[in-house]
């Protein structure tokens, strides 16, 4: 039996949600084959659900980064933040988009020793520094990313994904969001 979507707040019944939330949840279920628990958790506050997923969509659809890079950032940041939900859920997406069944665990444990290119390591170093020591980000960090081929817009996108998933990680901790069982085996 699957864990509940979250343990610290009530999980609403999908049938009781506004039409737009029910439609979005149904679309996700059709695409994934199950409803990721983050959708059920955020449905607790419909206005927050709308804002959260609208920004998430913008981050993954309008970006200079490829989807594997986005998921690598999410997993490295979520590893630094000890976020079980995002490590498991986005670890699955990382394995799928990077076509690597081992990468997610490497990234969540220590991105510095993960099997990634020097360019992607620079990207991940920046994301983790922005997560752990944000006041220390300086022009040298930007220059290092530029040296690795990242444009100014790409650097913005790296920072935006990082910041968003710091928020997401903290909300997952607050609510005690639990990953769906299905995520554990995806991309293996």
C-alpha positions as MATLAB code, in Angstrom:
seq = 'XXXXXXXXXXXXXXXXXXXXXXXXXXXXXXXXXXXXXXXXXXXXXXXXXXXXXXXXXXXXXXXXXXXXXXXXXXXXXXXXXXXXXXXXXXXXXXXXXXXXXXXXXXXXXXXXXXXXXXXXXXXXXXXXXXXXXXXXXXXXXXXXXXXXXXXXXXXXXXXXXXXXXXXXXXXXXXXXXXXXXXXXXXXX';
ca = [
       0.000    0.000    0.000;
       1.295    3.461   -0.912;
       2.058    6.090    1.681;
      -0.382    9.007    1.820;
       0.521   12.059   -0.266;
       1.453   13.918    2.930;
       1.015   13.325    6.632;
       0.834   16.764    8.250;
      -2.107   18.248    6.346;
      -5.303   16.682    5.023;
      -5.177   15.345    1.481;
      -8.290   16.523   -0.362;
     -10.494   14.223   -2.392;
      -9.898   14.887   -6.075;
     -13.661   14.893   -6.697;
     -14.017   17.886   -4.353;
     -11.432   20.035   -6.140;
     -12.089   22.881   -8.584;
     -12.444   21.817  -12.216;
      -9.065   23.180  -13.334;
      -7.211   21.210  -10.640;
      -9.108   18.018  -11.446;
      -8.260   18.484  -15.144;
      -4.559   19.033  -14.428;
      -4.425   16.005  -12.140;
      -6.202   13.866  -14.766;
      -3.721   15.014  -17.442;
      -0.806   14.072  -15.219;
      -2.337   10.699  -14.436;
      -2.839   10.032  -18.154;
       0.779   10.966  -18.900;
       2.481    9.251  -15.945;
       0.070    6.381  -15.339;
      -0.432    7.503  -11.722;
      -0.969   10.759   -9.823;
       2.280   12.044   -8.322;
       1.626   12.857   -4.686;
       2.863   16.436   -5.061;
      -0.322   17.175   -7.039;
      -2.513   15.837   -4.245;
      -0.511   17.640   -1.573;
      -0.613   21.041   -3.285;
      -4.341   20.592   -3.930;
      -4.774   21.317   -0.215;
      -4.449   24.993   -1.216;
      -5.827   25.385   -4.769;
      -4.387   28.872   -5.350;
      -0.941   27.593   -4.335;
      -1.371   24.550   -6.606;
      -2.048   26.839   -9.564;
       0.919   29.124   -8.866;
       3.305   26.251   -8.109;
       2.565   24.283  -11.259;
       2.396   27.351  -13.502;
       5.911   28.300  -12.408;
       7.112   24.695  -12.649;
       5.790   24.530  -16.220;
       7.587   27.773  -17.111;
      10.846   26.420  -15.688;
      10.781   23.208  -17.715;
       9.190   24.546  -20.913;
      10.842   27.958  -21.399;
      14.485   27.362  -20.665;
      17.994   27.357  -22.042;
      18.632   24.064  -20.221;
      17.825   20.591  -21.444;
      15.514   18.447  -19.358;
      18.334   16.215  -18.085;
      20.141   19.310  -16.763;
      16.985   20.516  -15.012;
      16.482   17.179  -13.309;
      20.164   16.994  -12.351;
      19.858   20.373  -10.640;
      16.691   19.290   -8.849;
      18.318   16.119   -7.527;
      21.581   17.791   -6.461;
      19.666   20.563   -4.667;
      17.228   18.094   -3.117;
      20.150   15.958   -1.971;
      21.713   18.983   -0.273;
      18.340   19.650    1.383;
      17.662   16.014    2.379;
      14.304   16.061    0.597;
      13.049   12.502    0.275;
      10.093   13.352   -1.965;
      12.072   15.286   -4.561;
      15.049   12.940   -4.469;
      12.824    9.968   -5.236;
      10.420   11.631   -7.692;
      12.983   13.718   -9.563;
      15.577   10.997   -9.209;
      13.277    8.914  -11.418;
      12.995   11.758  -13.936;
      16.755   12.284  -13.842;
      17.360    8.611  -14.624;
      14.897    8.807  -17.514;
      16.030   12.103  -19.096;
      19.749   11.449  -18.589;
      19.317    7.826  -19.689;
      21.444    6.722  -16.738;
      20.114    4.362  -14.052;
      22.833    5.354  -11.555;
      23.091    9.123  -11.915;
      20.362   10.191   -9.491;
      21.877    8.390   -6.522;
      25.303    9.814   -7.374;
      23.900   13.346   -7.518;
      21.876   13.149   -4.330;
      24.801   11.683   -2.405;
      27.547   14.007   -3.674;
      27.217   15.831   -6.992;
      30.991   16.474   -7.000;
      31.728   12.767   -7.514;
      28.864   12.057   -9.924;
      29.602   10.830  -13.428;
      28.906   14.122  -15.253;
      30.815   16.385  -17.629;
      32.900   19.276  -16.336;
      30.298   21.696  -17.727;
      27.480   20.050  -15.825;
      29.610   19.811  -12.679;
      30.100   23.603  -12.844;
      26.325   24.007  -13.207;
      25.704   21.743  -10.210;
      28.418   23.434   -8.119;
      26.619   26.735   -8.703;
      23.198   25.284   -7.829;
      24.427   23.677   -4.616;
      26.343   26.811   -3.601;
      23.196   28.869   -4.210;
      21.378   26.385   -1.965;
      23.894   26.118    0.861;
      25.851   29.404    0.778;
      23.755   31.814   -1.257;
      25.357   34.918    0.277;
      28.724   33.780   -1.111;
      27.630   33.758   -4.777;
      29.771   36.305   -6.581;
      30.951   37.275  -10.048;
      33.554   34.469  -10.047;
      30.710   31.941   -9.923;
      29.081   33.572  -12.945;
      32.379   33.689  -14.807;
      32.989   29.988  -14.167;
      29.604   29.158  -15.695;
      30.341   31.377  -18.701;
      33.684   29.583  -19.164;
      31.714   26.333  -19.319;
      29.480   27.696  -22.080;
      26.431   28.839  -20.130;
      24.774   31.999  -21.405;
      23.410   34.715  -19.132;
      19.890   33.344  -19.709;
      21.039   29.811  -18.897;
      22.585   31.073  -15.649;
      19.242   32.693  -14.797;
      17.526   29.385  -15.536;
      19.985   27.441  -13.346;
      19.289   29.884  -10.527;
      15.533   29.787  -11.066;
      15.342   25.988  -10.966;
      17.565   25.989   -7.889;
      15.473   28.576   -6.065;
      12.188   26.927   -6.975;
      13.301   23.545   -5.726;
      14.612   25.014   -2.512;
      11.024   26.200   -2.003;
       9.662   22.839   -3.102;
      11.995   20.941   -0.767;
      10.937   23.050    2.176;
       7.252   22.567    1.409;
       7.804   18.804    1.082;
       9.442   18.812    4.521;
       6.679   20.984    5.994;
       3.914   18.717    4.716;
       5.887   15.460    5.033;
       5.146   14.653    1.383;
       5.704   10.993    0.643;
       6.948    9.733   -2.730;
       4.740    7.409   -4.743;
       5.944    3.816   -4.816;
       6.005    4.005   -8.626;
       8.856    6.528   -8.627;
      11.320    4.142   -6.984;
      11.529    1.841  -10.019;
      11.231    4.313  -12.905;
      14.251    4.633  -15.144;
      16.078    1.617  -13.751;
];
